[in-house]
């Protein structure tokens, strides 16, 4: 079923207004609502959900170009799917027309059509909240080897409220979360950090249970415990009698542009272009019409 609004009207779904049309399709799990919307209107619903609309304008422009590049790359990859992007942070957060703000709309308008390109293709311009000092090589996380995504030093995200974080997690809760995630762990005797990459992030976490050590990929461990509890793989762990204390730096996967880093650089009068070239070295900023048929 396709829902098409009258001219100059919007569609409201779950109290959120959307541009474009909405397709309702049946899936094996029930129904999916798919908003078919023009790219620039889509971005106007993304930026206020990804960054604060009161941030320096150059940081908003950098986010607009990165988000546009990421969206176009996903469209290219998912041509055979029912939809191109999810509305959650699995792709990038999207709040429809209801989320729009004046300054973020302006950032989309003044960068209209601009994308990041590497080797003649639109870059998957990943981004995250705070890197904690060094962005991560995408190849270590997703096996995607691209020079612009190999990682960069960042000394500008210290204003992030999650630049440094810590969490106390009861041992019983860790055991339950790992069991729920499918790990056959009858008890937890110890937890230790594994090897680190050049950005300081862990490859794996070692859990000792009944005299046997289990090596769990750090991303999987965080997914099991909760990404709002353990905010990045750049973490340390210390054992206490009834709980473990985790402490770390940054929030998110760490690949691509550090959003709080862009915030800090914009306050130092860096342009959007210079910010993007720092986090995605070797890229060009061009009009979308130069690299793809719209």
mmCIF file of C-alpha atoms in Angstrom:
data_model
loop_
_atom_site.group_PDB
_atom_site.id
_atom_site.type_symbol
_atom_site.label_atom_id
_atom_site.label_comp_id
_atom_site.label_asym_id
_atom_site.label_seq_id
_atom_site.Cartn_x
_atom_site.Cartn_y
_atom_site.Cartn_z
ATOM 1 C CA UNK A 1 0.000 0.000 0.000
ATOM 2 C CA UNK A 2 1.358 3.436 -0.917
ATOM 3 C CA UNK A 3 0.184 6.511 0.977
ATOM 4 C CA UNK A 4 0.454 9.691 -1.105
ATOM 5 C CA UNK A 5 -0.350 13.006 0.592
ATOM 6 C CA UNK A 6 -2.239 15.827 -1.040
ATOM 7 C CA UNK A 7 -0.166 18.628 -2.564
ATOM 8 C CA UNK A 8 1.661 20.723 0.067
ATOM 9 C CA UNK A 9 0.756 18.174 2.751
ATOM 10 C CA UNK A 10 2.776 15.722 4.809
ATOM 11 C CA UNK A 11 2.237 12.226 6.139
ATOM 12 C CA UNK A 12 2.095 11.705 9.911
ATOM 13 C CA UNK A 13 3.105 8.275 11.200
ATOM 14 C CA UNK A 14 3.446 7.594 14.942
ATOM 15 C CA UNK A 15 3.171 11.368 15.546
ATOM 16 C CA UNK A 16 6.104 12.115 13.211
ATOM 17 C CA UNK A 17 5.563 14.145 10.024
ATOM 18 C CA UNK A 18 7.370 13.057 6.850
ATOM 19 C CA UNK A 19 8.024 14.507 3.419
ATOM 20 C CA UNK A 20 7.427 12.320 0.368
ATOM 21 C CA UNK A 21 5.286 9.192 0.342
ATOM 22 C CA UNK A 22 5.084 6.134 2.597
ATOM 23 C CA UNK A 23 4.989 2.543 1.360
ATOM 24 C CA UNK A 24 3.556 -0.118 3.670
ATOM 25 C CA UNK A 25 4.917 -3.561 2.796
ATOM 26 C CA UNK A 26 4.325 -6.954 4.347
ATOM 27 C CA UNK A 27 7.354 -8.842 5.635
ATOM 28 C CA UNK A 28 7.884 -12.112 7.449
ATOM 29 C CA UNK A 29 7.819 -10.216 10.755
ATOM 30 C CA UNK A 30 4.770 -8.038 10.058
ATOM 31 C CA UNK A 31 4.712 -4.660 8.304
ATOM 32 C CA UNK A 32 7.424 -2.187 7.317
ATOM 33 C CA UNK A 33 6.770 1.514 6.715
ATOM 34 C CA UNK A 34 9.153 2.939 4.110
ATOM 35 C CA UNK A 35 9.437 6.697 3.589
ATOM 36 C CA UNK A 36 10.348 7.471 -0.017
ATOM 37 C CA UNK A 37 11.817 10.956 0.135
ATOM 38 C CA UNK A 38 14.081 13.223 -1.897
ATOM 39 C CA UNK A 39 17.700 13.095 -0.708
ATOM 40 C CA UNK A 40 18.001 16.685 0.499
ATOM 41 C CA UNK A 41 14.718 16.476 2.428
ATOM 42 C CA UNK A 42 15.932 13.236 3.971
ATOM 43 C CA UNK A 43 19.121 14.946 5.162
ATOM 44 C CA UNK A 44 17.132 17.727 6.797
ATOM 45 C CA UNK A 45 15.572 15.052 8.993
ATOM 46 C CA UNK A 46 18.977 13.498 9.746
ATOM 47 C CA UNK A 47 21.196 16.388 10.837
ATOM 48 C CA UNK A 48 19.237 17.499 13.952
ATOM 49 C CA UNK A 49 19.213 13.876 15.145
ATOM 50 C CA UNK A 50 22.954 13.426 14.599
ATOM 51 C CA UNK A 51 24.329 16.761 15.884
ATOM 52 C CA UNK A 52 23.109 19.705 17.923
ATOM 53 C CA UNK A 53 21.633 22.367 15.630
ATOM 54 C CA UNK A 54 23.372 25.082 17.730
ATOM 55 C CA UNK A 55 26.861 23.750 16.949
ATOM 56 C CA UNK A 56 29.268 25.902 14.878
ATOM 57 C CA UNK A 57 27.983 26.167 11.316
ATOM 58 C CA UNK A 58 31.110 24.674 9.717
ATOM 59 C CA UNK A 59 30.611 21.529 11.819
ATOM 60 C CA UNK A 60 26.991 21.330 10.603
ATOM 61 C CA UNK A 61 28.150 21.680 6.990
ATOM 62 C CA UNK A 62 30.747 18.924 7.485
ATOM 63 C CA UNK A 63 28.032 16.670 8.913
ATOM 64 C CA UNK A 64 25.735 17.426 5.970
ATOM 65 C CA UNK A 65 28.389 16.402 3.427
ATOM 66 C CA UNK A 66 29.350 13.278 5.390
ATOM 67 C CA UNK A 67 25.700 12.230 5.853
ATOM 68 C CA UNK A 68 24.914 12.821 2.178
ATOM 69 C CA UNK A 69 27.936 10.755 1.121
ATOM 70 C CA UNK A 70 26.999 7.915 3.470
ATOM 71 C CA UNK A 71 23.397 7.906 2.238
ATOM 72 C CA UNK A 72 24.360 7.851 -1.451
ATOM 73 C CA UNK A 73 26.850 5.049 -0.843
ATOM 74 C CA UNK A 74 24.150 2.990 0.859
ATOM 75 C CA UNK A 75 21.731 3.590 -2.021
ATOM 76 C CA UNK A 76 24.344 2.215 -4.402
ATOM 77 C CA UNK A 77 24.957 -0.851 -2.233
ATOM 78 C CA UNK A 78 21.319 -1.693 -1.557
ATOM 79 C CA UNK A 79 19.743 -1.382 -5.006
ATOM 80 C CA UNK A 80 18.037 -4.774 -4.706
ATOM 81 C CA UNK A 81 16.598 -4.149 -1.214
ATOM 82 C CA UNK A 82 13.201 -2.778 -0.249
ATOM 83 C CA UNK A 83 14.793 0.287 1.362
ATOM 84 C CA UNK A 84 18.149 2.076 1.361
ATOM 85 C CA UNK A 85 18.621 3.139 4.979
ATOM 86 C CA UNK A 86 17.173 2.531 8.391
ATOM 87 C CA UNK A 87 15.882 5.426 10.493
ATOM 88 C CA UNK A 88 18.058 4.422 13.471
ATOM 89 C CA UNK A 89 21.758 4.699 14.258
ATOM 90 C CA UNK A 90 22.197 1.383 12.424
ATOM 91 C CA UNK A 91 22.350 3.683 9.364
ATOM 92 C CA UNK A 92 21.980 7.256 10.595
ATOM 93 C CA UNK A 93 19.304 8.700 12.866
ATOM 94 C CA UNK A 94 16.323 10.154 10.942
ATOM 95 C CA UNK A 95 13.393 12.061 12.380
ATOM 96 C CA UNK A 96 11.497 13.144 9.273
ATOM 97 C CA UNK A 97 10.118 16.656 8.839
ATOM 98 C CA UNK A 98 9.284 16.828 12.559
ATOM 99 C CA UNK A 99 12.991 16.880 13.435
ATOM 100 C CA UNK A 100 13.944 19.791 11.164
ATOM 101 C CA UNK A 101 15.672 22.907 12.521
ATOM 102 C CA UNK A 102 16.497 26.180 10.771
ATOM 103 C CA UNK A 103 20.309 26.006 11.067
ATOM 104 C CA UNK A 104 20.635 22.356 10.070
ATOM 105 C CA UNK A 105 18.276 22.937 7.123
ATOM 106 C CA UNK A 106 20.518 25.792 6.040
ATOM 107 C CA UNK A 107 23.622 23.574 6.323
ATOM 108 C CA UNK A 108 21.961 21.053 3.989
ATOM 109 C CA UNK A 109 20.928 23.800 1.552
ATOM 110 C CA UNK A 110 24.354 25.488 1.293
ATOM 111 C CA UNK A 111 26.082 22.125 0.703
ATOM 112 C CA UNK A 112 23.391 20.828 -1.651
ATOM 113 C CA UNK A 113 24.650 17.934 -3.784
ATOM 114 C CA UNK A 114 28.175 17.921 -2.336
ATOM 115 C CA UNK A 115 29.673 14.503 -1.563
ATOM 116 C CA UNK A 116 33.024 12.993 -0.643
ATOM 117 C CA UNK A 117 34.660 10.991 -3.408
ATOM 118 C CA UNK A 118 37.648 8.659 -3.407
ATOM 119 C CA UNK A 119 38.992 6.898 -6.531
ATOM 120 C CA UNK A 120 35.977 8.066 -8.517
ATOM 121 C CA UNK A 121 33.356 6.652 -6.132
ATOM 122 C CA UNK A 122 31.246 8.160 -3.385
ATOM 123 C CA UNK A 123 32.870 7.353 -0.055
ATOM 124 C CA UNK A 124 31.022 5.457 2.698
ATOM 125 C CA UNK A 125 31.608 8.411 5.026
ATOM 126 C CA UNK A 126 31.129 6.737 8.389
ATOM 127 C CA UNK A 127 31.027 8.948 11.460
ATOM 128 C CA UNK A 128 30.583 8.561 15.209
ATOM 129 C CA UNK A 129 30.061 10.645 18.329
ATOM 130 C CA UNK A 130 33.521 10.768 19.926
ATOM 131 C CA UNK A 131 36.723 8.901 19.057
ATOM 132 C CA UNK A 132 38.559 9.487 22.340
ATOM 133 C CA UNK A 133 41.796 10.536 20.647
ATOM 134 C CA UNK A 134 42.215 8.365 17.527
ATOM 135 C CA UNK A 135 39.744 7.185 14.899
ATOM 136 C CA UNK A 136 39.672 3.508 13.972
ATOM 137 C CA UNK A 137 40.727 1.724 10.771
ATOM 138 C CA UNK A 138 37.524 0.503 9.075
ATOM 139 C CA UNK A 139 39.288 -2.652 7.869
ATOM 140 C CA UNK A 140 39.657 -3.863 11.462
ATOM 141 C CA UNK A 141 35.958 -3.495 12.088
ATOM 142 C CA UNK A 142 34.255 -4.336 8.789
ATOM 143 C CA UNK A 143 37.045 -5.564 6.520
ATOM 144 C CA UNK A 144 36.620 -2.474 4.342
ATOM 145 C CA UNK A 145 40.094 -1.334 3.313
ATOM 146 C CA UNK A 146 40.079 2.275 2.089
ATOM 147 C CA UNK A 147 42.921 4.757 2.705
ATOM 148 C CA UNK A 148 40.541 7.586 3.774
ATOM 149 C CA UNK A 149 39.162 5.290 6.508
ATOM 150 C CA UNK A 150 42.431 4.008 7.963
ATOM 151 C CA UNK A 151 42.229 6.222 11.048
ATOM 152 C CA UNK A 152 43.496 9.649 12.099
ATOM 153 C CA UNK A 153 44.676 11.346 15.273
ATOM 154 C CA UNK A 154 42.114 13.597 16.930
ATOM 155 C CA UNK A 155 42.890 15.994 19.775
ATOM 156 C CA UNK A 156 39.665 17.960 19.613
ATOM 157 C CA UNK A 157 36.841 15.849 21.048
ATOM 158 C CA UNK A 158 37.658 16.519 24.705
ATOM 159 C CA UNK A 159 34.458 18.565 25.119
ATOM 160 C CA UNK A 160 32.384 15.470 24.553
ATOM 161 C CA UNK A 161 30.566 14.354 27.729
ATOM 162 C CA UNK A 162 31.684 10.825 26.803
ATOM 163 C CA UNK A 163 35.312 11.593 25.971
ATOM 164 C CA UNK A 164 36.072 9.624 29.130
ATOM 165 C CA UNK A 165 33.532 7.317 30.748
ATOM 166 C CA UNK A 166 33.241 4.514 33.275
ATOM 167 C CA UNK A 167 30.641 1.946 34.279
ATOM 168 C CA UNK A 168 30.254 -0.488 37.180
ATOM 169 C CA UNK A 169 28.568 -3.681 36.008
ATOM 170 C CA UNK A 170 27.603 -6.442 38.485
ATOM 171 C CA UNK A 171 29.188 -9.810 37.740
ATOM 172 C CA UNK A 172 25.764 -11.506 37.766
ATOM 173 C CA UNK A 173 24.493 -9.063 35.158
ATOM 174 C CA UNK A 174 27.467 -9.704 32.864
ATOM 175 C CA UNK A 175 26.918 -13.461 33.122
ATOM 176 C CA UNK A 176 23.189 -13.089 32.339
ATOM 177 C CA UNK A 177 23.829 -10.779 29.368
ATOM 178 C CA UNK A 178 26.419 -13.134 27.870
ATOM 179 C CA UNK A 179 24.103 -16.130 28.347
ATOM 180 C CA UNK A 180 21.264 -14.199 26.652
ATOM 181 C CA UNK A 181 23.651 -13.504 23.763
ATOM 182 C CA UNK A 182 24.255 -17.239 23.302
ATOM 183 C CA UNK A 183 27.565 -17.732 25.122
ATOM 184 C CA UNK A 184 27.872 -20.957 27.140
ATOM 185 C CA UNK A 185 29.330 -19.385 30.268
ATOM 186 C CA UNK A 186 28.290 -21.016 33.541
ATOM 187 C CA UNK A 187 30.193 -18.591 35.783
ATOM 188 C CA UNK A 188 32.596 -15.662 35.547
ATOM 189 C CA UNK A 189 35.909 -16.010 37.360
ATOM 190 C CA UNK A 190 37.803 -13.188 35.637
ATOM 191 C CA UNK A 191 37.668 -10.741 32.715
ATOM 192 C CA UNK A 192 40.769 -9.360 31.006
ATOM 193 C CA UNK A 193 41.474 -7.033 28.096
ATOM 194 C CA UNK A 194 42.969 -8.564 24.949
ATOM 195 C CA UNK A 195 45.149 -7.080 22.192
ATOM 196 C CA UNK A 196 44.799 -3.457 21.106
ATOM 197 C CA UNK A 197 45.137 -1.770 17.714
ATOM 198 C CA UNK A 198 46.995 1.495 17.038
ATOM 199 C CA UNK A 199 43.949 3.525 18.093
ATOM 200 C CA UNK A 200 43.930 1.868 21.528
ATOM 201 C CA UNK A 201 40.800 -0.190 20.835
ATOM 202 C CA UNK A 202 40.502 -3.814 21.891
ATOM 203 C CA UNK A 203 40.200 -6.691 19.449
ATOM 204 C CA UNK A 204 38.707 -9.005 22.060
ATOM 205 C CA UNK A 205 37.786 -9.491 25.724
ATOM 206 C CA UNK A 206 38.884 -12.677 27.542
ATOM 207 C CA UNK A 207 36.428 -14.193 30.017
ATOM 208 C CA UNK A 208 37.507 -17.034 32.332
ATOM 209 C CA UNK A 209 34.791 -19.469 33.312
ATOM 210 C CA UNK A 210 35.468 -22.641 35.264
ATOM 211 C CA UNK A 211 39.182 -22.694 34.415
ATOM 212 C CA UNK A 212 38.588 -22.063 30.693
ATOM 213 C CA UNK A 213 39.205 -18.791 28.854
ATOM 214 C CA UNK A 214 36.741 -17.538 26.232
ATOM 215 C CA UNK A 215 37.913 -14.877 23.773
ATOM 216 C CA UNK A 216 34.947 -12.715 22.741
ATOM 217 C CA UNK A 217 35.228 -10.014 20.075
ATOM 218 C CA UNK A 218 35.068 -6.716 21.906
ATOM 219 C CA UNK A 219 32.284 -5.394 19.656
ATOM 220 C CA UNK A 220 30.224 -8.508 20.404
ATOM 221 C CA UNK A 221 30.918 -8.152 24.128
ATOM 222 C CA UNK A 222 29.720 -4.527 24.054
ATOM 223 C CA UNK A 223 26.663 -5.491 22.034
ATOM 224 C CA UNK A 224 25.793 -8.092 24.670
ATOM 225 C CA UNK A 225 26.313 -5.842 27.708
ATOM 226 C CA UNK A 226 24.822 -2.763 26.022
ATOM 227 C CA UNK A 227 26.357 0.076 23.927
ATOM 228 C CA UNK A 228 24.990 2.668 26.342
ATOM 229 C CA UNK A 229 26.827 0.949 29.197
ATOM 230 C CA UNK A 230 30.140 0.234 27.448
ATOM 231 C CA UNK A 231 30.447 3.083 24.963
ATOM 232 C CA UNK A 232 33.511 2.087 22.944
ATOM 233 C CA UNK A 233 36.097 -0.658 22.506
ATOM 234 C CA UNK A 234 38.808 1.690 23.817
ATOM 235 C CA UNK A 235 38.302 0.417 27.337
ATOM 236 C CA UNK A 236 39.978 -1.006 30.425
ATOM 237 C CA UNK A 237 38.542 -3.454 32.926
ATOM 238 C CA UNK A 238 39.229 -3.984 36.631
ATOM 239 C CA UNK A 239 37.859 -6.719 38.862
ATOM 240 C CA UNK A 240 36.134 -6.099 42.198
ATOM 241 C CA UNK A 241 34.432 -8.600 44.573
ATOM 242 C CA UNK A 242 30.921 -8.358 43.087
ATOM 243 C CA UNK A 243 31.329 -6.224 39.977
ATOM 244 C CA UNK A 244 33.703 -5.129 37.232
ATOM 245 C CA UNK A 245 34.616 -1.517 36.602
ATOM 246 C CA UNK A 246 34.981 -0.604 32.947
ATOM 247 C CA UNK A 247 36.548 2.713 31.939
ATOM 248 C CA UNK A 248 37.243 4.017 28.481
ATOM 249 C CA UNK A 249 37.384 6.809 25.939
ATOM 250 C CA UNK A 250 34.914 7.875 23.262
ATOM 251 C CA UNK A 251 31.491 6.722 22.124
ATOM 252 C CA UNK A 252 30.721 4.763 18.983
ATOM 253 C CA UNK A 253 32.545 2.582 16.469
ATOM 254 C CA UNK A 254 35.285 5.168 15.947
ATOM 255 C CA UNK A 255 35.449 5.006 12.121
ATOM 256 C CA UNK A 256 35.503 8.161 9.995
ATOM 257 C CA UNK A 257 34.585 11.607 11.261
ATOM 258 C CA UNK A 258 34.543 12.236 15.006
ATOM 259 C CA UNK A 259 31.500 14.506 15.456
ATOM 260 C CA UNK A 260 32.760 16.091 18.672
ATOM 261 C CA UNK A 261 36.150 16.470 17.007
ATOM 262 C CA UNK A 262 34.467 18.371 14.167
ATOM 263 C CA UNK A 263 32.793 20.528 16.822
ATOM 264 C CA UNK A 264 36.172 21.332 18.387
ATOM 265 C CA UNK A 265 37.815 22.064 15.031
ATOM 266 C CA UNK A 266 34.980 24.361 13.942
ATOM 267 C CA UNK A 267 35.560 26.362 17.135
ATOM 268 C CA UNK A 268 39.166 26.719 15.965
ATOM 269 C CA UNK A 269 37.899 28.283 12.722
ATOM 270 C CA UNK A 270 38.493 25.229 10.543
ATOM 271 C CA UNK A 271 36.280 25.149 7.456
ATOM 272 C CA UNK A 272 33.957 22.230 6.764
ATOM 273 C CA UNK A 273 36.214 21.170 3.887
ATOM 274 C CA UNK A 274 39.346 21.170 6.050
ATOM 275 C CA UNK A 275 37.544 19.188 8.774
ATOM 276 C CA UNK A 276 36.455 16.549 6.276
ATOM 277 C CA UNK A 277 39.885 16.257 4.688
ATOM 278 C CA UNK A 278 41.388 15.634 8.132
ATOM 279 C CA UNK A 279 39.058 12.737 8.927
ATOM 280 C CA UNK A 280 38.850 11.411 5.347
ATOM 281 C CA UNK A 281 42.337 12.124 3.915
ATOM 282 C CA UNK A 282 42.795 11.806 0.174
ATOM 283 C CA UNK A 283 39.156 12.511 -0.674
ATOM 284 C CA UNK A 284 37.658 15.169 -2.931
ATOM 285 C CA UNK A 285 34.452 17.126 -2.406
ATOM 286 C CA UNK A 286 32.475 17.248 -5.656
ATOM 287 C CA UNK A 287 28.912 17.641 -6.852
ATOM 288 C CA UNK A 288 26.950 14.413 -6.909
ATOM 289 C CA UNK A 289 26.033 14.941 -10.570
ATOM 290 C CA UNK A 290 29.733 14.531 -11.470
ATOM 291 C CA UNK A 291 29.950 10.952 -10.183
ATOM 292 C CA UNK A 292 26.459 9.458 -10.404
ATOM 293 C CA UNK A 293 23.317 9.758 -12.480
ATOM 294 C CA UNK A 294 20.616 11.082 -10.157
#
